[in-house]
Short mmCIF file of C-alpha atoms in Angstrom, two decimals:
data_model
loop_
_atom_site.label_atom_id
_atom_site.label_comp_id
_atom_site.label_asym_id
_atom_site.label_seq_id
_atom_site.Cartn_x
_atom_site.Cartn_y
_atom_site.Cartn_z
CA MET C 1 -7.45 -57.56 -43.22
CA ASP C 2 -3.91 -58.44 -44.69
CA TRP C 3 -2.28 -56.31 -45.64
CA ASP C 4 1.64 -56.80 -46.89
CA LEU C 5 4.38 -54.25 -45.57
CA SER C 6 7.13 -54.96 -45.51
CA SER C 7 8.47 -52.96 -48.04
CA GLN C 8 7.31 -50.57 -45.69
CA PRO C 9 9.14 -48.09 -43.49
CA GLU C 10 9.59 -49.76 -39.87
CA ILE C 11 6.31 -46.78 -38.60
CA VAL C 12 4.61 -47.43 -41.29
CA GLN C 13 4.95 -50.63 -40.20
CA ARG C 14 3.73 -49.95 -36.70
CA ALA C 15 1.38 -47.22 -37.41
CA ALA C 16 -0.82 -49.73 -39.30
CA GLY C 17 -0.61 -52.47 -35.95
CA TYR C 18 -1.86 -50.06 -33.96
CA ALA C 19 -4.82 -49.03 -36.78
CA ILE C 20 -5.62 -52.40 -37.02
CA GLN C 21 -5.34 -52.75 -32.88
CA GLY C 22 -7.62 -50.17 -33.16
CA TRP C 23 -10.25 -50.92 -35.57
CA GLU C 24 -10.13 -55.03 -33.97
CA LEU C 25 -11.04 -53.36 -30.98
CA ALA C 26 -13.43 -51.24 -32.29
CA SER C 27 -14.66 -53.53 -33.95
CA GLY C 28 -15.71 -55.79 -30.49
CA TRP C 29 -17.15 -53.18 -29.00
CA LEU C 30 -19.41 -52.90 -32.08
CA LEU C 31 -20.73 -56.15 -32.86
CA SER C 32 -20.35 -57.61 -29.08
CA PRO C 33 -23.91 -57.55 -26.59
CA ALA C 34 -21.61 -56.91 -23.06
CA ALA C 35 -20.15 -53.51 -24.83
CA TRP C 36 -23.62 -52.18 -26.25
CA SER C 37 -24.62 -52.67 -23.11
CA GLN C 38 -22.22 -50.95 -20.93
CA PHE C 39 -23.14 -48.08 -24.09
CA ALA C 40 -26.51 -48.53 -22.78
CA LEU C 41 -25.97 -47.84 -19.65
CA LEU C 42 -23.22 -44.88 -20.32
CA LEU C 43 -25.67 -42.44 -21.52
CA ALA C 44 -27.95 -43.92 -19.42
CA ALA C 45 -25.78 -42.37 -16.16
CA PHE C 46 -25.32 -39.48 -17.95
CA VAL C 47 -28.61 -38.33 -18.87
CA LEU C 48 -29.38 -40.09 -15.16
CA ALA C 49 -25.81 -36.42 -13.76
CA TRP C 50 -27.47 -34.35 -16.02
CA LEU C 51 -31.07 -34.19 -14.74
CA LEU C 52 -29.78 -34.59 -11.92
CA THR C 53 -27.40 -31.34 -12.04
CA LYS C 54 -30.38 -29.35 -13.23
CA ARG C 55 -32.69 -30.04 -10.19
CA LEU C 56 -28.90 -29.56 -8.06
CA ARG C 57 -27.25 -27.02 -9.23
CA PRO C 58 -29.42 -23.76 -8.46
CA VAL C 59 -30.18 -24.95 -5.04
CA LEU C 60 -25.99 -25.70 -4.78
CA GLU C 61 -25.67 -22.39 -5.91
CA ARG C 62 -28.07 -20.58 -3.79
CA ILE C 63 -26.69 -22.06 -0.10
CA LEU C 64 -22.73 -21.32 -1.66
CA THR C 65 -23.67 -17.73 -2.97
CA PRO C 66 -22.69 -16.13 0.50
CA ASP C 67 -23.51 -11.89 1.21
CA ALA C 68 -20.83 -10.10 -0.89
CA SER C 69 -20.10 -7.95 1.80
CA SER C 70 -19.37 -10.98 4.28
CA THR C 71 -15.45 -11.85 5.48
CA SER C 72 -16.27 -14.84 8.39
CA ILE C 73 -13.95 -18.11 7.27
CA LEU C 74 -17.35 -19.69 6.80
CA SER C 75 -17.85 -17.17 3.80
CA THR C 76 -14.28 -18.24 2.93
CA ILE C 77 -15.38 -21.60 2.29
CA ARG C 78 -18.49 -21.37 0.57
CA ARG C 79 -16.96 -19.06 -1.98
CA PHE C 80 -14.49 -21.69 -2.51
CA VAL C 81 -16.72 -24.72 -2.57
CA LEU C 82 -18.53 -22.36 -4.53
CA ILE C 83 -16.24 -22.09 -7.95
CA PHE C 84 -15.75 -26.27 -7.72
CA VAL C 85 -20.16 -26.07 -8.95
CA PRO C 86 -18.59 -26.85 -12.74
CA LEU C 87 -17.64 -29.88 -11.75
CA LEU C 88 -20.87 -31.63 -10.68
CA LEU C 89 -22.45 -33.55 -14.12
CA PRO C 90 -19.08 -34.75 -14.88
CA LEU C 91 -18.38 -35.85 -11.26
CA LEU C 92 -22.10 -37.38 -10.96
CA ALA C 93 -21.42 -39.97 -14.47
CA TRP C 94 -18.86 -41.13 -13.57
CA ILE C 95 -19.99 -41.58 -9.94
CA PHE C 96 -22.57 -43.56 -12.10
CA THR C 97 -20.85 -45.15 -15.08
CA GLY C 98 -18.44 -46.56 -12.55
CA ILE C 99 -21.69 -47.98 -11.22
CA GLY C 100 -22.27 -49.42 -14.13
CA GLU C 101 -18.71 -50.38 -14.85
CA GLN C 102 -20.03 -53.14 -11.50
CA VAL C 103 -23.18 -54.22 -12.69
CA THR C 104 -21.38 -55.03 -15.82
CA ARG C 105 -18.53 -56.49 -14.65
CA SER C 106 -20.59 -58.66 -12.19
CA LEU C 107 -22.82 -60.14 -15.32
CA PHE C 108 -20.85 -60.30 -18.26
CA GLY C 109 -17.63 -60.02 -16.78
CA SER C 110 -16.83 -57.21 -18.34
CA GLY C 111 -16.29 -53.85 -18.97
CA ALA C 112 -14.42 -52.50 -21.33
CA VAL C 113 -16.69 -49.95 -22.70
CA ILE C 114 -17.98 -48.24 -19.47
CA ALA C 115 -14.18 -48.27 -18.07
CA PHE C 116 -13.32 -45.58 -21.48
CA GLY C 117 -16.54 -44.22 -20.51
CA LYS C 118 -15.27 -43.71 -17.03
CA ARG C 119 -12.00 -42.40 -17.81
CA VAL C 120 -13.88 -39.56 -20.44
CA PHE C 121 -15.84 -38.10 -17.99
CA LEU C 122 -12.96 -37.76 -15.81
CA PHE C 123 -10.89 -36.43 -18.15
CA ILE C 124 -14.41 -34.27 -19.38
CA ALA C 125 -13.61 -32.53 -15.67
CA ALA C 126 -10.37 -31.96 -16.23
CA ARG C 127 -11.18 -29.35 -19.30
CA ILE C 128 -13.41 -28.20 -17.07
CA LEU C 129 -11.65 -27.23 -14.37
CA VAL C 130 -9.02 -25.84 -17.04
CA ARG C 131 -10.24 -23.83 -19.09
CA GLU C 132 -13.34 -22.97 -15.99
CA ILE C 133 -12.32 -22.67 -12.74
CA ILE C 134 -8.49 -21.94 -12.74
CA SER C 135 -7.87 -18.20 -12.77
CA GLU C 136 -3.43 -18.30 -12.10
CA PRO C 137 -2.13 -18.04 -15.05
CA PHE C 138 0.84 -20.49 -14.40
CA LEU C 139 -1.53 -23.13 -13.20
CA LYS C 140 -3.72 -22.95 -16.43
CA VAL C 141 -0.54 -22.68 -18.07
CA LEU C 142 0.62 -26.72 -16.15
CA GLY C 143 -3.26 -27.92 -16.84
CA ARG C 144 -3.60 -27.32 -20.94
CA TYR C 145 0.23 -29.25 -21.67
CA ILE C 146 0.59 -30.82 -18.18
CA LEU C 147 -2.08 -31.75 -17.10
CA LEU C 148 -4.25 -31.79 -19.32
CA PRO C 149 -2.77 -34.58 -22.19
CA ILE C 150 -2.13 -37.01 -19.33
CA MET C 151 -5.24 -36.89 -18.31
CA ALA C 152 -5.05 -38.14 -22.54
CA LEU C 153 -3.56 -40.81 -22.09
CA TYR C 154 -5.01 -41.80 -19.67
CA THR C 155 -8.05 -42.23 -21.23
CA LEU C 156 -6.64 -43.79 -24.37
CA GLY C 157 -4.94 -46.05 -21.91
CA ILE C 158 -2.07 -45.76 -22.47
CA LEU C 159 -0.44 -44.05 -19.65
CA ASP C 160 1.50 -46.53 -17.61
CA ASP C 161 3.48 -48.33 -21.12
CA SER C 162 4.39 -44.28 -21.74
CA ILE C 163 5.60 -44.23 -18.20
CA THR C 164 7.52 -47.79 -18.51
CA ARG C 165 9.67 -46.10 -21.93
CA LEU C 166 9.71 -42.52 -19.89
CA ASN C 167 11.41 -44.62 -16.84
CA GLU C 168 13.58 -46.96 -18.81
CA MET C 169 15.29 -43.54 -20.59
CA THR C 170 18.47 -42.04 -18.55
CA ILE C 171 20.09 -38.80 -18.65
CA SER C 172 23.83 -39.24 -17.25
CA LEU C 173 25.19 -35.44 -16.21
CA GLY C 174 28.74 -36.47 -14.34
CA ASN C 175 28.36 -38.19 -11.17
CA ILE C 176 24.33 -37.63 -11.00
CA SER C 177 22.22 -39.81 -13.31
CA PHE C 178 18.25 -39.56 -13.33
CA SER C 179 15.93 -41.42 -16.17
CA VAL C 180 13.90 -38.88 -18.05
CA MET C 181 10.10 -39.83 -16.41
CA ALA C 182 12.54 -38.31 -13.16
CA LEU C 183 13.35 -35.30 -15.63
CA ILE C 184 9.62 -34.75 -16.41
CA ARG C 185 8.37 -35.45 -12.75
CA GLY C 186 10.83 -33.43 -11.78
CA VAL C 187 9.45 -30.15 -14.00
CA ILE C 188 6.10 -30.61 -12.94
CA ALA C 189 6.47 -30.94 -9.19
CA GLY C 190 9.22 -27.93 -9.10
CA SER C 191 7.09 -26.28 -11.41
CA LEU C 192 4.27 -27.05 -7.96
CA LEU C 193 5.73 -26.18 -5.52
CA PHE C 194 7.32 -22.77 -6.33
CA TRP C 195 4.25 -21.13 -7.29
CA LEU C 196 3.29 -22.92 -3.54
CA GLY C 197 6.27 -20.94 -2.47
CA ARG C 198 5.50 -17.91 -4.00
CA TRP C 199 1.97 -18.47 -3.06
CA SER C 200 2.49 -19.23 1.39
CA ASN C 201 6.02 -16.28 0.75
CA ASP C 202 3.50 -13.79 -0.29
CA GLN C 203 0.33 -14.35 2.54
CA THR C 204 3.50 -14.55 4.86
CA GLY C 205 4.48 -11.05 4.00
CA SER C 206 1.24 -10.11 4.34
CA TYR C 207 0.72 -10.97 7.68
CA ILE C 208 4.45 -10.07 8.98
CA SER C 209 3.17 -6.85 6.88
CA ARG C 210 0.40 -6.55 8.86
CA GLN C 211 1.43 -6.91 13.19
CA GLU C 212 2.03 -2.95 14.06
CA GLU C 213 3.54 -4.19 17.24
CA MET C 214 7.17 -5.57 15.53
CA ARG C 215 9.92 -3.11 14.26
CA PRO C 216 10.27 -2.43 10.40
CA ALA C 217 13.91 -3.80 10.03
CA THR C 218 12.15 -6.85 12.50
CA ARG C 219 9.17 -7.14 10.15
CA GLN C 220 11.39 -6.96 7.32
CA LEU C 221 14.33 -9.65 7.92
CA ALA C 222 11.44 -11.86 9.96
CA GLN C 223 9.44 -12.23 5.84
CA LYS C 224 13.49 -12.51 4.78
CA ALA C 225 13.74 -15.24 7.11
CA ALA C 226 10.24 -17.15 6.11
CA GLU C 227 11.41 -16.85 2.52
CA LEU C 228 13.94 -18.48 3.41
CA GLY C 229 12.84 -20.78 4.96
CA ILE C 230 10.01 -21.87 3.07
CA PHE C 231 11.85 -21.44 -0.64
CA GLY C 232 14.41 -23.86 1.28
CA ILE C 233 11.35 -26.70 2.52
CA ALA C 234 10.94 -26.20 -1.84
CA PHE C 235 14.56 -27.22 -3.06
CA LEU C 236 14.80 -30.29 -0.40
CA LEU C 237 11.24 -31.89 -1.42
CA LEU C 238 12.18 -30.96 -5.12
CA MET C 239 15.49 -33.25 -5.55
CA SER C 240 14.21 -36.23 -3.16
CA ILE C 241 11.34 -36.08 -5.06
CA MET C 242 14.01 -36.42 -8.18
CA GLY C 243 15.53 -39.14 -6.38
CA ILE C 244 19.08 -36.93 -6.09
CA PRO C 245 20.70 -37.53 -3.85
CA LEU C 246 21.63 -34.85 -1.88
CA THR C 247 25.46 -35.72 -1.60
CA SER C 248 25.73 -36.04 -5.03
CA LEU C 249 25.70 -31.53 -5.25
CA ALA C 250 28.14 -31.78 -3.52
CA VAL C 251 30.35 -31.34 -6.40
CA LEU C 252 27.74 -28.02 -7.47
CA SER C 253 28.45 -27.00 -4.39
CA GLY C 254 32.52 -27.03 -3.80
CA ALA C 255 31.58 -24.78 -7.03
CA ILE C 256 29.12 -22.23 -4.92
CA GLY C 257 32.08 -21.77 -3.46
CA VAL C 258 34.77 -20.76 -6.07
CA GLY C 259 32.26 -19.03 -7.27
CA LEU C 260 31.93 -16.51 -4.21
CA GLY C 261 35.40 -16.63 -3.53
CA PHE C 262 36.10 -14.54 -6.91
CA GLY C 263 32.78 -13.64 -8.75
CA LEU C 264 30.17 -13.44 -6.02
CA GLN C 265 31.52 -11.33 -3.32
CA LYS C 266 30.49 -8.93 -4.43
CA ILE C 267 26.41 -10.25 -4.40
CA ALA C 268 27.28 -12.80 -0.45
CA SER C 269 28.95 -9.55 1.18
CA ASN C 270 25.83 -7.28 -0.29
CA TYR C 271 23.44 -9.71 1.35
CA ILE C 272 25.91 -10.04 4.65
CA SER C 273 25.50 -6.38 4.68
CA GLY C 274 21.31 -6.71 4.50
CA VAL C 275 21.21 -8.75 7.21
CA ILE C 276 22.92 -6.55 9.53
CA LEU C 277 21.04 -3.36 8.27
CA LEU C 278 18.09 -5.35 9.46
CA LEU C 279 19.53 -6.63 12.47
CA GLU C 280 20.20 -3.35 13.66
CA GLY C 281 17.77 -0.74 12.54
CA GLN C 282 20.32 1.46 11.02
CA ALA C 283 18.30 1.65 8.23
CA THR C 284 14.54 1.25 7.33
CA VAL C 285 11.73 1.87 4.77
CA GLY C 286 10.46 5.53 4.77
CA ASP C 287 13.98 6.85 6.40
CA PHE C 288 15.38 9.86 4.55
CA VAL C 289 18.40 9.08 4.36
CA GLU C 290 21.26 10.97 2.24
CA LEU C 291 24.50 9.06 1.03
CA ASP C 292 29.00 9.55 1.17
CA ASN C 293 28.62 11.15 -2.25
CA GLY C 294 25.72 13.98 -1.75
CA GLU C 295 22.49 11.54 -3.66
CA ALA C 296 19.12 11.61 -1.40
CA GLY C 297 16.13 9.86 -1.02
CA THR C 298 13.30 8.01 0.51
CA ILE C 299 14.44 3.77 0.91
CA VAL C 300 10.96 2.73 -0.26
CA GLN C 301 11.99 -1.16 -0.73
CA THR C 302 14.87 -3.41 0.66
CA THR C 303 15.98 -6.08 -0.98
CA ALA C 304 18.40 -9.15 -0.78
CA ARG C 305 21.66 -6.57 -2.36
CA ALA C 306 20.04 -3.49 -2.40
CA MET C 307 17.93 -0.81 -1.14
CA ILE C 308 16.37 2.37 -3.40
CA LEU C 309 15.93 5.38 -2.24
CA GLU C 310 13.40 7.53 -4.28
CA THR C 311 14.50 11.03 -4.91
CA PHE C 312 12.24 13.82 -4.26
CA ASP C 313 12.33 14.56 -7.90
CA GLY C 314 11.44 10.95 -8.53
CA ARG C 315 14.14 9.12 -9.56
CA TRP C 316 14.72 5.79 -7.80
CA ILE C 317 18.77 4.91 -7.55
CA VAL C 318 19.41 0.79 -5.80
CA VAL C 319 22.23 0.94 -3.48
CA PRO C 320 23.87 -1.72 -1.81
CA ASN C 321 23.19 -2.94 1.49
CA GLU C 322 27.83 -3.23 1.33
CA ASP C 323 27.77 1.06 0.56
CA PHE C 324 25.48 1.58 3.63
CA ILE C 325 28.06 -1.04 6.18
CA THR C 326 31.08 0.57 4.66
CA THR C 327 30.48 3.66 4.18
CA ARG C 328 29.65 6.93 5.63
CA VAL C 329 25.43 7.41 5.53
CA VAL C 330 23.78 10.31 7.42
CA ASN C 331 20.46 9.34 8.02
CA TYR C 332 17.70 12.20 8.06
CA SER C 333 14.97 9.20 10.07
CA ASP C 334 12.32 11.40 8.85
CA GLN C 335 9.45 8.55 10.45
CA GLY C 336 8.85 11.34 13.31
CA SER C 337 12.44 13.50 14.11
CA ALA C 338 12.58 16.80 14.17
CA ASN C 339 15.34 18.19 12.51
CA ARG C 340 16.77 21.93 12.54
CA TYR C 341 16.83 24.29 9.30
CA GLU C 342 17.84 28.17 9.60
CA VAL C 343 16.25 30.92 6.92
CA ASP C 344 19.32 34.06 6.31
CA PHE C 345 17.75 37.78 6.32
CA SER C 346 19.39 41.32 6.32
CA VAL C 347 17.69 44.84 7.80
CA SER C 348 18.52 48.16 6.85
CA TYR C 349 21.98 49.55 9.34
CA ASN C 350 19.08 52.12 9.35
CA THR C 351 16.97 49.67 12.53
CA ASP C 352 17.30 48.60 15.51
CA ILE C 353 18.99 45.82 15.34
CA ASN C 354 17.86 45.40 19.41
CA LEU C 355 13.97 44.68 17.88
CA VAL C 356 14.81 42.29 15.33
CA PRO C 357 14.86 39.06 17.72
CA ASP C 358 11.30 39.12 19.58
CA ILE C 359 9.57 40.41 16.40
CA ILE C 360 10.94 37.38 14.41
CA GLU C 361 10.52 35.32 16.80
CA ALA C 362 7.03 35.44 17.67
CA ALA C 363 6.26 35.40 13.42
CA VAL C 364 7.89 32.11 13.29
CA SER C 365 6.80 30.33 15.88
CA LYS C 366 2.60 31.19 13.57
CA HIS C 367 3.80 28.78 11.47
CA PRO C 368 1.00 25.74 12.29
CA GLU C 369 5.08 22.97 12.02
CA VAL C 370 6.77 24.50 13.12
CA LEU C 371 7.71 22.73 16.79
CA GLN C 372 9.15 24.62 20.77
CA LYS C 373 10.12 21.99 21.85
CA PRO C 374 13.44 20.38 21.65
CA TYR C 375 13.55 24.27 21.15
CA PRO C 376 11.53 27.15 19.66
CA PRO C 377 12.90 29.72 17.19
CA ASP C 378 15.52 31.59 17.73
CA CYS C 379 16.70 34.30 15.68
CA GLU C 380 20.66 35.69 16.10
CA LEU C 381 22.76 38.02 14.66
CA ARG C 382 25.08 36.18 12.02
CA GLY C 383 27.22 39.71 11.44
CA LEU C 384 27.67 43.39 10.47
CA GLY C 385 26.94 42.43 6.31
CA ASP C 386 28.30 45.43 3.42
CA SER C 387 24.63 46.83 2.71
CA GLY C 388 22.34 45.45 5.78
CA VAL C 389 22.39 43.65 9.55
CA ASP C 390 22.65 39.55 8.48
CA PHE C 391 20.54 37.89 10.91
CA ALA C 392 19.17 34.12 10.30
CA VAL C 393 16.86 32.24 11.98
CA GLU C 394 16.77 29.21 13.98
CA PHE C 395 14.15 26.37 13.94
CA TRP C 396 12.95 23.15 14.60
CA VAL C 397 9.73 20.94 13.01
CA ASN C 398 9.17 17.23 11.94
CA GLY C 399 9.67 15.51 8.40
CA LEU C 400 11.78 17.41 5.63
CA ASP C 401 12.80 20.79 3.42
CA ASP C 402 12.14 18.56 0.52
CA GLY C 403 8.93 17.64 -1.21
CA LYS C 404 5.71 18.76 -0.49
CA ASN C 405 7.12 20.17 2.15
CA LYS C 406 8.13 23.85 2.14
CA TYR C 407 9.18 25.46 5.87
CA THR C 408 11.74 27.10 3.90
CA SER C 409 9.82 28.72 1.85
CA ASP C 410 7.29 29.74 4.64
CA VAL C 411 9.47 31.12 6.51
CA LEU C 412 10.42 33.78 4.61
CA PHE C 413 7.11 34.74 3.98
CA LEU C 414 6.44 35.44 7.75
CA VAL C 415 9.74 37.21 7.66
CA TRP C 416 9.44 38.71 4.41
CA ASN C 417 6.09 39.93 5.76
CA ALA C 418 6.49 40.71 9.40
CA LEU C 419 9.95 43.32 8.76
CA LYS C 420 6.86 44.99 5.42
CA ASP C 421 4.63 45.09 8.95
CA ASN C 422 6.91 46.77 11.83
CA GLY C 423 8.39 49.28 9.34
CA ILE C 424 12.14 47.58 8.48
CA GLU C 425 14.03 48.12 5.91
CA ILE C 426 15.16 44.96 3.81
CA PRO C 427 18.31 46.11 2.71
CA TYR C 428 19.95 46.16 -1.48
CA PRO C 429 23.20 46.47 -2.30
CA HIS C 430 24.68 50.19 -2.75
CA ARG C 431 27.82 50.97 -4.79
CA VAL C 432 28.55 54.19 -5.29
CA ILE C 433 31.27 56.20 -8.65
CA GLU C 434 32.99 57.80 -8.60
CA MET C 435 33.47 59.68 -12.14
CA ARG C 436 37.19 60.95 -12.37
CA THR C 437 38.57 63.30 -15.60
CA PRO C 438 41.56 63.48 -16.40
CA LYS C 439 42.69 67.24 -15.92
CA THR C 440 43.21 69.21 -19.25
CA GLU C 441 46.63 71.38 -19.35
CA ASN C 442 46.69 74.77 -20.81
CA ILE C 443 49.08 75.66 -24.26
CA GLY C 444 49.56 79.53 -25.59
#
């Protein structure tokens, strides 16, 4: 074919050149006995792989499927290997095709057709891997938009040329210069490294959280240290993969230092305060704390920047770590510590008040949550009021008088019933109203 395309745009000429090359290659394959023999070997390799897969797959699935209740390491390995069984057909076809390639190259000195077929089987394996095996959404996105396009270029035999062209294209940012290929490699490697870092951090955090012999604050500090170490190593590996020397980051480090000195000093202060809190264990997850501004709640989560409190009405309060260091915080430590509460009540002036303390203390002691140590219930005379004699009963309990616990309400019921059972009157306000009428003068 001899077409005159000199008047056409360059892109049209280039596309036509590629089309002519493809046509010549295809016609050479179609008219060559060696090519037909390679096609026949490809077909034979696929049929043999299909027949072998048909027999092997049920056997492998039966061997690799463990009991549903088994949690041993061997069972975990078997389940992991089982998910790769769908790759059996393309991998067997690739192996048989590779054997056929050696045969054709020894007989005809050429194996381009069968080598192309072998790459096709690898592309099919990659497609099955992405569509059927990978379940993690992030890895599935990487496979769909990165792995499959790379495998397509490899199958067509233009991967090396594409890499060469991308290596020749460079990008400069100040004193840092890198190629487009390095950028692409960094994006791919960075995505995989930080996904692997996140997975490793989750596994490490889960392992540390199961160590019951460690204090809660120590466990949290160990988790934070492991997180910093994992992602720090991932960052250094990424810089090495992209070919960026760490000395080139001096300007960036200086900018970060200036930022810390001005706009980021609060973030740095909160982070350091969080480390101090974890080391000293002054406040940790599960503690009930009251802030200097009157807000109170249970610490449900600690982060590098703040602590999250949950109030009894379900609200979450994000408190910067610095506030726990620089302001007054009352820690009720709702982790088995005892707290004292009191209930006020009054009795009538007609009551023999000497009997009241024993009656009330005995009644309050019946509550299953009221403690006898460090002190048993104590009923005290507080004053002589306008309408009655004022008393208060003090009692100790483990926990807080709110949320699921209603100690004050329960004790008030006990006080009420004890007074009623003993015929003691609970007073109510009395008011004396004096009516005066003006005197009238007699006129007469």
